[in-house]
Short mmCIF file of C-alpha atoms and ligand atoms in Angstrom, two decimals:
data_model
loop_
_atom_site.label_atom_id
_atom_site.label_comp_id
_atom_site.label_asym_id
_atom_site.label_seq_id
_atom_site.Cartn_x
_atom_site.Cartn_y
_atom_site.Cartn_z
CA UNK A 1 26.68 45.79 -39.60
CA UNK A 2 26.21 46.86 -35.88
CA UNK A 3 22.59 48.07 -35.31
CA UNK A 4 21.82 49.80 -32.09
CA UNK A 5 18.14 49.74 -31.19
CA UNK A 6 17.36 52.20 -28.38
CA UNK A 7 14.15 51.54 -26.46
CA UNK A 8 14.12 47.80 -27.70
CA UNK A 9 12.57 46.49 -24.43
CA UNK A 10 9.33 48.45 -25.26
CA UNK A 11 6.57 47.47 -27.44
CA UNK A 12 7.64 48.59 -31.03
CA UNK A 13 11.21 48.37 -30.25
CA UNK A 14 11.10 44.63 -29.09
CA UNK A 15 8.90 43.72 -32.14
CA UNK A 16 11.65 45.46 -34.22
CA UNK A 17 14.54 43.60 -32.51
CA UNK A 18 12.66 40.13 -33.43
CA UNK A 19 11.99 41.49 -36.94
CA UNK A 20 15.70 42.48 -37.54
CA UNK A 21 17.15 39.21 -35.98
CA UNK A 22 15.02 37.21 -38.50
CA UNK A 23 15.55 39.50 -41.64
CA UNK A 24 19.06 40.41 -41.18
CA UNK A 25 20.65 37.43 -39.51
CA UNK A 26 24.23 38.65 -40.40
CA UNK A 27 23.90 41.79 -38.42
CA UNK A 28 24.54 42.33 -34.63
CA UNK A 29 21.43 43.85 -32.84
CA UNK A 30 22.34 45.78 -29.72
CA UNK A 31 19.44 46.95 -27.56
CA UNK A 32 20.25 49.96 -25.43
CA UNK A 33 17.26 50.50 -22.94
CA UNK A 34 16.71 52.31 -19.52
CA UNK A 35 14.21 49.85 -18.51
CA UNK A 36 11.60 52.27 -17.47
CA UNK A 37 8.12 50.98 -16.40
CA UNK A 38 7.56 50.56 -20.08
CA UNK A 39 10.67 48.30 -20.74
CA UNK A 40 10.48 44.68 -19.82
CA UNK A 41 13.26 42.10 -20.07
CA UNK A 42 10.56 39.23 -20.20
CA UNK A 43 9.78 40.69 -23.69
CA UNK A 44 13.40 40.00 -24.86
CA UNK A 45 13.59 36.45 -23.38
CA UNK A 46 13.80 34.82 -26.65
CA UNK A 47 16.15 37.37 -28.15
CA UNK A 48 18.63 36.98 -25.11
CA UNK A 49 19.26 33.43 -26.50
CA UNK A 50 20.53 34.59 -29.82
CA UNK A 51 24.08 35.03 -30.61
CA UNK A 52 23.65 37.96 -32.62
CA UNK A 53 21.81 39.97 -29.91
CA UNK A 54 23.13 42.02 -26.98
CA UNK A 55 21.25 43.95 -24.30
CA UNK A 56 22.84 47.01 -22.55
CA UNK A 57 20.82 48.88 -19.86
CA UNK A 58 21.44 52.56 -20.24
CA UNK A 59 19.66 55.90 -20.59
CA UNK A 60 19.74 57.92 -23.94
CA UNK A 61 19.92 61.13 -21.98
CA UNK A 62 23.05 59.89 -20.04
CA UNK A 63 26.02 61.34 -22.13
CA UNK A 64 28.61 59.10 -20.49
CA UNK A 65 26.68 55.89 -21.11
CA UNK A 66 25.93 56.83 -24.65
CA UNK A 67 29.68 57.54 -25.24
CA UNK A 68 30.67 54.17 -23.88
CA UNK A 69 27.85 52.53 -25.98
CA UNK A 70 29.54 54.15 -29.30
CA UNK A 71 33.12 53.26 -28.10
CA UNK A 72 32.36 49.75 -27.29
CA UNK A 73 29.84 48.69 -29.88
CA UNK A 74 30.88 50.98 -32.94
CA UNK A 75 27.36 51.14 -34.24
CA UNK A 76 26.86 51.57 -37.96
CA UNK A 77 23.10 52.32 -37.56
CA UNK A 78 21.09 53.87 -34.68
CA UNK A 79 17.54 53.38 -34.52
CA UNK A 80 16.01 55.32 -31.86
CA UNK A 81 12.78 54.17 -30.26
CA UNK A 82 13.56 55.11 -26.82
CA UNK A 83 10.87 57.48 -25.50
CA UNK A 84 8.33 58.22 -22.99
CA UNK A 85 5.33 57.27 -25.19
CA UNK A 86 1.97 57.78 -23.30
CA UNK A 87 -0.06 60.83 -23.97
CA UNK A 88 -1.93 60.58 -20.66
CA UNK A 89 1.25 60.47 -18.63
CA UNK A 90 2.75 63.34 -20.50
CA UNK A 91 -0.56 65.29 -19.40
CA UNK A 92 0.08 64.35 -15.71
CA UNK A 93 3.96 65.03 -15.99
CA UNK A 94 5.46 66.55 -18.88
CA UNK A 95 8.96 66.91 -17.76
CA UNK A 96 10.30 63.44 -18.14
CA UNK A 97 9.02 63.59 -21.73
CA UNK A 98 11.30 66.50 -22.34
CA UNK A 99 14.38 64.83 -20.83
CA UNK A 100 14.08 61.51 -22.64
CA UNK A 101 12.48 62.50 -25.93
CA UNK A 102 14.40 65.77 -26.52
CA UNK A 103 17.57 65.82 -24.60
CA UNK A 104 17.92 62.01 -25.18
CA UNK A 105 17.63 62.65 -28.89
CA UNK A 106 20.39 65.31 -28.75
CA UNK A 107 22.68 63.17 -26.88
CA UNK A 108 22.47 60.41 -29.42
CA UNK A 109 23.09 62.87 -32.16
CA UNK A 110 26.16 64.42 -30.52
CA UNK A 111 27.51 60.92 -30.30
CA UNK A 112 26.80 60.38 -34.11
CA UNK A 113 28.78 63.65 -34.60
CA UNK A 114 31.48 62.65 -32.39
CA UNK A 115 31.95 59.06 -33.60
CA UNK A 116 30.41 58.87 -36.97
CA UNK A 117 27.37 56.93 -38.13
CA UNK A 118 26.10 55.37 -41.50
CA UNK A 119 22.55 56.12 -40.56
CA UNK A 120 20.54 57.78 -37.61
CA UNK A 121 16.94 56.79 -37.84
CA UNK A 122 14.52 58.68 -35.58
CA UNK A 123 11.20 56.77 -34.85
CA UNK A 124 8.62 59.55 -34.71
CA UNK A 125 4.91 59.65 -34.78
CA UNK A 126 1.99 61.03 -36.83
CA UNK A 127 1.13 63.06 -33.53
CA UNK A 128 3.53 65.73 -34.41
CA UNK A 129 1.02 66.88 -37.13
CA UNK A 130 -1.59 67.59 -34.61
CA UNK A 131 -5.06 66.37 -35.34
CA UNK A 132 -7.73 66.45 -38.25
CA UNK A 133 -11.28 67.54 -38.03
CA UNK A 134 -13.81 64.55 -37.86
CA UNK A 135 -15.95 65.99 -40.65
CA UNK A 136 -13.16 66.15 -43.34
CA UNK A 137 -12.23 62.52 -44.29
CA UNK A 138 -10.66 64.01 -47.35
CA UNK A 139 -7.74 65.36 -45.27
CA UNK A 140 -4.63 63.22 -44.45
CA UNK A 141 -1.06 63.99 -42.85
CA UNK A 142 1.54 64.14 -45.56
CA UNK A 143 5.19 64.67 -44.92
CA UNK A 144 4.77 68.49 -45.67
CA UNK A 145 2.01 69.06 -43.32
CA UNK A 146 3.12 71.59 -40.71
CA UNK A 147 3.93 70.39 -37.41
CA UNK A 148 1.24 71.40 -34.81
CA UNK A 149 1.33 69.61 -31.58
CA UNK A 150 -1.44 69.08 -28.90
CA UNK A 151 0.06 67.20 -26.03
CA UNK A 152 3.36 67.44 -24.22
CA UNK A 153 4.25 64.05 -25.68
CA UNK A 154 3.74 65.10 -29.33
CA UNK A 155 5.34 68.52 -28.55
CA UNK A 156 8.39 66.62 -27.29
CA UNK A 157 8.43 64.20 -30.23
CA UNK A 158 8.13 67.20 -32.72
CA UNK A 159 11.03 69.00 -30.91
CA UNK A 160 13.12 65.86 -31.31
CA UNK A 161 12.30 65.71 -35.17
CA UNK A 162 13.39 69.18 -35.57
CA UNK A 163 16.66 68.58 -33.71
CA UNK A 164 17.25 65.64 -36.05
CA UNK A 165 16.71 67.82 -39.03
CA UNK A 166 18.97 70.58 -37.57
CA UNK A 167 21.92 67.91 -37.09
CA UNK A 168 21.43 66.67 -40.55
CA UNK A 169 21.71 70.20 -42.03
CA UNK A 170 24.42 71.56 -39.72
CA UNK A 171 26.61 68.59 -39.22
CA UNK A 172 25.69 66.56 -42.21
CA UNK A 173 24.71 63.49 -40.18
CA UNK A 174 22.78 60.97 -42.45
CA UNK A 175 19.46 60.98 -40.83
CA UNK A 176 15.97 59.61 -41.58
CA UNK A 177 12.70 60.11 -39.84
CA UNK A 178 9.60 57.99 -39.93
CA UNK A 179 6.31 59.13 -38.64
CA UNK A 180 3.83 56.14 -38.02
CA UNK A 181 0.26 56.12 -37.19
CA UNK A 182 -0.88 54.07 -34.09
CA UNK A 183 0.51 50.66 -33.69
CA UNK A 184 -1.06 47.46 -32.15
CA UNK A 185 -0.01 43.89 -31.67
CA UNK A 186 2.12 41.69 -29.38
CA UNK A 187 4.02 43.33 -26.24
CA UNK A 188 1.73 46.40 -26.25
CA UNK A 189 1.79 47.86 -22.76
CA UNK A 190 -1.46 47.58 -21.05
CA UNK A 191 -2.05 51.38 -20.49
CA UNK A 192 -2.72 51.97 -24.17
CA UNK A 193 -6.19 51.63 -25.67
CA UNK A 194 -6.25 48.15 -27.32
CA UNK A 195 -4.43 45.96 -24.69
CA UNK A 196 -6.13 47.85 -21.87
CA UNK A 197 -9.61 47.07 -23.35
CA UNK A 198 -8.63 43.40 -23.89
CA UNK A 199 -7.46 42.91 -20.37
CA UNK A 200 -10.22 44.76 -18.77
CA UNK A 201 -12.73 42.68 -20.76
CA UNK A 202 -11.12 39.46 -19.80
CA UNK A 203 -11.48 40.48 -16.25
CA UNK A 204 -15.28 41.74 -16.76
CA UNK A 205 -13.94 45.30 -15.72
CA UNK A 206 -15.47 48.45 -17.10
CA UNK A 207 -14.03 49.66 -20.42
CA UNK A 208 -13.16 53.46 -19.94
CA UNK A 209 -13.98 55.01 -23.21
CA UNK A 210 -12.91 58.73 -23.09
CA UNK A 211 -15.73 61.11 -23.94
CA UNK A 212 -18.12 59.68 -26.66
CA UNK A 213 -15.38 57.45 -28.35
CA UNK A 214 -15.74 59.31 -31.52
CA UNK A 215 -12.15 60.17 -31.89
CA UNK A 216 -10.44 58.42 -34.78
CA UNK A 217 -6.98 56.55 -34.78
CA UNK A 218 -5.31 55.01 -37.79
CA UNK A 219 -4.16 51.67 -36.78
CA UNK A 220 -1.17 49.52 -38.16
CA UNK A 221 -0.09 46.33 -37.15
CA UNK A 222 3.30 46.49 -35.53
CA UNK A 223 5.17 44.14 -37.86
CA UNK A 224 4.18 46.41 -40.91
CA UNK A 225 5.87 49.36 -38.99
CA UNK A 226 9.00 47.30 -38.55
CA UNK A 227 9.24 46.33 -42.23
CA UNK A 228 8.73 49.99 -43.16
CA UNK A 229 11.54 51.09 -40.88
CA UNK A 230 13.83 48.29 -42.32
CA UNK A 231 13.17 49.37 -45.73
CA UNK A 232 13.78 53.17 -44.77
CA UNK A 233 17.24 51.99 -43.50
CA UNK A 234 17.94 50.06 -46.66
CA UNK A 235 16.45 52.19 -49.53
CA UNK A 236 15.64 55.51 -47.68
CA UNK A 237 17.24 58.60 -48.62
CA UNK A 238 19.28 60.55 -46.07
CA UNK A 239 17.55 63.62 -44.85
CA UNK A 240 14.09 62.46 -45.80
CA UNK A 241 10.89 61.94 -43.85
CA UNK A 242 8.55 58.89 -44.40
CA UNK A 243 5.01 58.68 -43.24
CA UNK A 244 3.97 55.27 -42.33
CA UNK A 245 0.28 54.06 -42.34
CA UNK A 246 -2.19 51.73 -43.86
CA UNK A 247 -5.42 53.77 -44.33
CA UNK A 248 -7.05 51.89 -41.53
CA UNK A 249 -9.11 54.65 -39.44
CA UNK A 250 -11.36 53.54 -36.75
CA UNK A 251 -13.40 55.35 -34.10
CA UNK A 252 -12.39 54.12 -30.70
CA UNK A 253 -15.99 53.23 -29.87
CA UNK A 254 -15.67 50.76 -32.77
CA UNK A 255 -12.39 49.27 -31.83
CA UNK A 256 -13.76 48.63 -28.36
CA UNK A 257 -16.94 46.98 -29.80
CA UNK A 258 -14.78 44.67 -32.04
CA UNK A 259 -12.69 43.67 -28.99
CA UNK A 260 -15.78 42.83 -26.90
CA UNK A 261 -17.35 40.98 -29.88
CA UNK A 262 -14.29 38.86 -30.28
CA UNK A 263 -14.13 38.00 -26.56
CA UNK A 264 -17.83 37.35 -26.31
CA UNK A 265 -18.21 40.04 -23.78
CA UNK A 266 -21.31 42.43 -23.53
CA UNK A 267 -21.17 46.08 -24.59
CA UNK A 268 -22.63 46.95 -21.23
CA UNK A 269 -18.97 46.81 -20.01
CA UNK A 270 -18.40 50.00 -21.97
CA UNK A 271 -18.16 53.16 -19.57
CA UNK A 272 -17.86 56.59 -21.01
CA UNK A 273 -15.52 58.57 -18.73
CA UNK A 274 -14.29 62.08 -18.67
CA UNK A 275 -12.44 63.03 -21.93
CA UNK A 276 -8.65 63.50 -22.11
CA UNK A 277 -7.44 67.27 -22.15
CA UNK A 278 -6.75 68.49 -25.49
CA UNK A 279 -7.83 65.14 -26.96
CA UNK A 280 -6.74 64.89 -30.62
CA UNK A 281 -9.86 64.16 -32.91
CA UNK A 282 -8.49 62.28 -35.71
CA UNK A 283 -5.23 60.95 -37.14
CA UNK A 284 -4.87 59.80 -40.67
CA UNK A 285 -1.68 59.10 -42.57
CA UNK A 286 -1.11 59.51 -46.34
CA UNK A 287 1.62 56.82 -47.13
CA UNK A 288 1.92 57.74 -50.72
CA UNK A 289 5.60 58.64 -50.50
CA UNK A 290 6.78 55.41 -48.82
CA UNK A 291 4.66 53.38 -51.20
CA UNK A 292 5.95 55.14 -54.26
CA UNK A 293 9.56 55.78 -53.29
CA UNK A 294 10.33 52.56 -51.45
CA UNK A 295 7.73 50.04 -52.55
CA UNK A 296 6.24 49.56 -49.07
CA UNK A 297 2.75 48.00 -48.52
CA UNK A 298 1.48 46.78 -45.22
CA UNK A 299 0.54 43.04 -44.96
CA UNK A 300 -1.83 42.79 -42.09
CA UNK A 301 -5.59 43.79 -42.45
CA UNK A 302 -6.86 45.23 -39.21
CA UNK A 303 -9.63 42.44 -39.21
CA UNK A 304 -6.81 39.82 -39.03
CA UNK A 305 -4.44 41.80 -36.76
CA UNK A 306 -6.96 42.49 -34.13
CA UNK A 307 -7.82 38.63 -33.90
CA UNK A 308 -4.17 37.73 -33.78
CA UNK A 309 -3.46 40.41 -31.08
CA UNK A 310 -6.42 39.32 -28.91
CA UNK A 311 -5.10 35.52 -29.27
CA UNK A 312 -1.67 36.78 -28.30
CA UNK A 313 -2.98 38.39 -25.08
CA UNK A 314 -4.90 35.13 -24.50
CA UNK A 315 -1.97 32.97 -24.81
CA UNK A 316 0.59 35.24 -23.02
CA UNK A 317 -1.10 35.98 -19.64
CA UNK A 318 2.02 35.51 -17.70
CA UNK A 319 3.61 38.46 -19.61
CA UNK A 320 0.69 40.91 -18.92
CA UNK A 321 -0.30 39.62 -15.41
CA UNK A 322 3.22 40.36 -14.26
CA UNK A 323 2.86 44.05 -15.39
CA UNK A 324 -0.62 44.58 -14.07
CA UNK A 325 0.12 43.15 -10.67
CA UNK A 326 3.11 45.69 -9.91
CA UNK A 327 3.51 49.42 -9.99
CA UNK A 328 0.88 49.58 -13.06
CA UNK A 329 -2.06 49.16 -10.44
CA UNK A 330 -1.11 52.55 -8.71
CA UNK A 331 -1.19 54.18 -12.12
CA UNK A 332 -4.49 52.58 -13.05
CA UNK A 333 -6.18 53.69 -9.84
CA UNK A 334 -4.80 57.23 -10.14
CA UNK A 335 -5.83 57.39 -13.85
CA UNK A 336 -9.27 55.92 -13.66
CA UNK A 337 -10.14 56.03 -10.02
CA UNK A 338 -12.02 59.28 -10.00
CA UNK A 339 -12.66 59.77 -13.69
P1 NAD B 401 7.03 52.07 -25.06
O1 NAD B 401 6.67 52.99 -24.06
O2 NAD B 401 6.30 50.69 -25.23
O3 NAD B 401 8.55 51.68 -24.99
C1 NAD B 401 9.56 52.73 -24.79
C2 NAD B 401 10.79 52.04 -24.46
O4 NAD B 401 11.86 53.09 -24.38
C3 NAD B 401 10.89 51.16 -23.21
O5 NAD B 401 11.52 49.93 -23.28
C4 NAD B 401 11.74 52.10 -22.27
O6 NAD B 401 12.21 51.38 -21.10
C5 NAD B 401 12.46 52.86 -23.07
N1 NAD B 401 13.10 54.06 -22.62
C6 NAD B 401 12.36 55.13 -22.20
N2 NAD B 401 13.03 56.17 -21.70
C7 NAD B 401 14.39 55.63 -22.02
C8 NAD B 401 15.61 56.35 -21.96
N3 NAD B 401 15.77 57.58 -21.37
N4 NAD B 401 16.75 55.75 -22.35
C9 NAD B 401 16.62 54.47 -22.96
N5 NAD B 401 15.41 53.89 -22.88
C10 NAD B 401 14.37 54.46 -22.62
O7 NAD B 401 6.91 52.88 -26.55
P2 NAD B 401 6.36 52.28 -27.94
O8 NAD B 401 5.00 52.32 -28.05
O9 NAD B 401 7.24 50.99 -28.38
O10 NAD B 401 7.08 53.42 -28.83
C11 NAD B 401 8.45 53.39 -29.34
C12 NAD B 401 8.65 54.46 -30.20
O11 NAD B 401 7.71 54.63 -31.29
C13 NAD B 401 8.43 55.97 -29.57
O12 NAD B 401 9.55 56.79 -29.87
C14 NAD B 401 7.13 56.46 -29.88
O13 NAD B 401 7.10 57.77 -29.90
C15 NAD B 401 7.08 55.82 -31.48
N6 NAD B 401 5.75 55.64 -31.95
C16 NAD B 401 4.87 54.94 -31.20
C17 NAD B 401 3.58 54.60 -31.75
C18 NAD B 401 2.55 53.64 -31.04
O14 NAD B 401 1.47 53.51 -31.48
N7 NAD B 401 2.90 53.12 -29.84
C19 NAD B 401 3.41 55.07 -32.93
C20 NAD B 401 4.24 55.96 -33.61
C21 NAD B 401 5.39 56.09 -33.09
P1 TYD B 402 -3.82 55.64 -26.77
O1 TYD B 402 -3.67 54.17 -26.96
O2 TYD B 402 -3.29 56.29 -25.53
O3 TYD B 402 -2.79 56.25 -28.08
P2 TYD B 402 -2.76 57.69 -28.49
O4 TYD B 402 -3.41 58.60 -27.55
O5 TYD B 402 -1.21 58.04 -28.67
O6 TYD B 402 -3.36 57.72 -29.74
O7 TYD B 402 -5.14 56.04 -27.11
C1 TYD B 402 -5.95 55.77 -28.35
C2 TYD B 402 -7.11 56.51 -28.31
O8 TYD B 402 -7.98 55.75 -27.28
C3 TYD B 402 -7.21 57.81 -28.01
O9 TYD B 402 -8.13 58.64 -28.73
C4 TYD B 402 -7.53 57.88 -26.54
C5 TYD B 402 -8.51 56.69 -26.32
N1 TYD B 402 -8.47 56.00 -25.03
C6 TYD B 402 -9.52 55.79 -24.36
O10 TYD B 402 -10.75 56.12 -24.77
N2 TYD B 402 -9.64 55.20 -23.06
C7 TYD B 402 -8.48 54.86 -22.63
O11 TYD B 402 -8.45 54.25 -21.48
C8 TYD B 402 -7.19 55.00 -23.40
C9 TYD B 402 -5.97 54.66 -22.70
C10 TYD B 402 -7.28 55.73 -24.51
#
């Protein structure tokens, strides 16, 4: 099979490329990525040596480029990871999120209509459900929870989900959608909570915690997300939505304290800064459907995954030093300079 992975030079997409090269050695994996600030060829170094892997630079919102991709590569499966993915950037500048996340998705779907596809899979997020109150630990997101978004990022992802469902119904394109909770693990871009805190702590820099740090995220090790998507591709039913999560809810402040403890750094590095606008309080996935229907279970416990992740950042300084020495520095100064 020819499997196109869009956004495969980013955090989860690259982990998925490696996962698929290992799990499905007979299939060809084609990464189609625009290489925005978040895409990194160094991440794909090892994949580039594999015969079954091909990289194509391109923009999912560019109709001509996507047409050429379909004509040349004749994909059987599309897995769409390509997106602008950072909530804080979407608050600063929403427009690019609409172009890539919504228009880009529609361009891919149009190509599926035109050329045919065995499966179009949309990698969505639990953020499309909005947030849950902190004082109702009994509430979880299920696949039927209404979409109720808070940030330009989540609104663009929810719009894309609606388009995917509309194309499924109207044009009978065989689609699936997965909505996963927050991921962590290797190749996570340093602007996101966990890698940012690891890297700042290593430099004895302040750790900027938004507000009181009481917001809750439901963390899943990235490899478990990859195994879930592969299972949806093989066993999932066209037209269905699958939530992915491992019931691992943590307050941000507690995640930051675990990182400091692992690195032997003092909690005095924590600095409470101005809160994110519209900050979602709590995310929590109910993964009953994917567990019961497809038999998926996460493998990595947070206690182990966070240690492995910290170890990975210690062993791959070149990877992140390259990132933080470039354009990222301007972003960091703009974001945290006067907070
Ligand atoms: P990321 O920002 O690390 O990577 C995004 C990748 O997409 C980059 O390689 C970038 O170059 C590429 N890209 C951006 N715009 C593009 C375009 N127009 N055309 C082609 N490529 C483009 O993101 P991530 O954290 O790996 O997230 C991947 C997907 O998973 C996203 O769709 C995101 O919404 C979803 N998701 C992420 C999380 C998470 O915790 N990170 C959780 C659930 C769902
Ligand atoms: P993030 O990694 O941006 O993921 P998301 O907003 O998509 O869940 O942020 C995770 C949580 O950490 C979120 O509640 C915001 C918080 N946060 C901080 O407190 N400080 C930071 O510097 C960042 C980037 C995030």
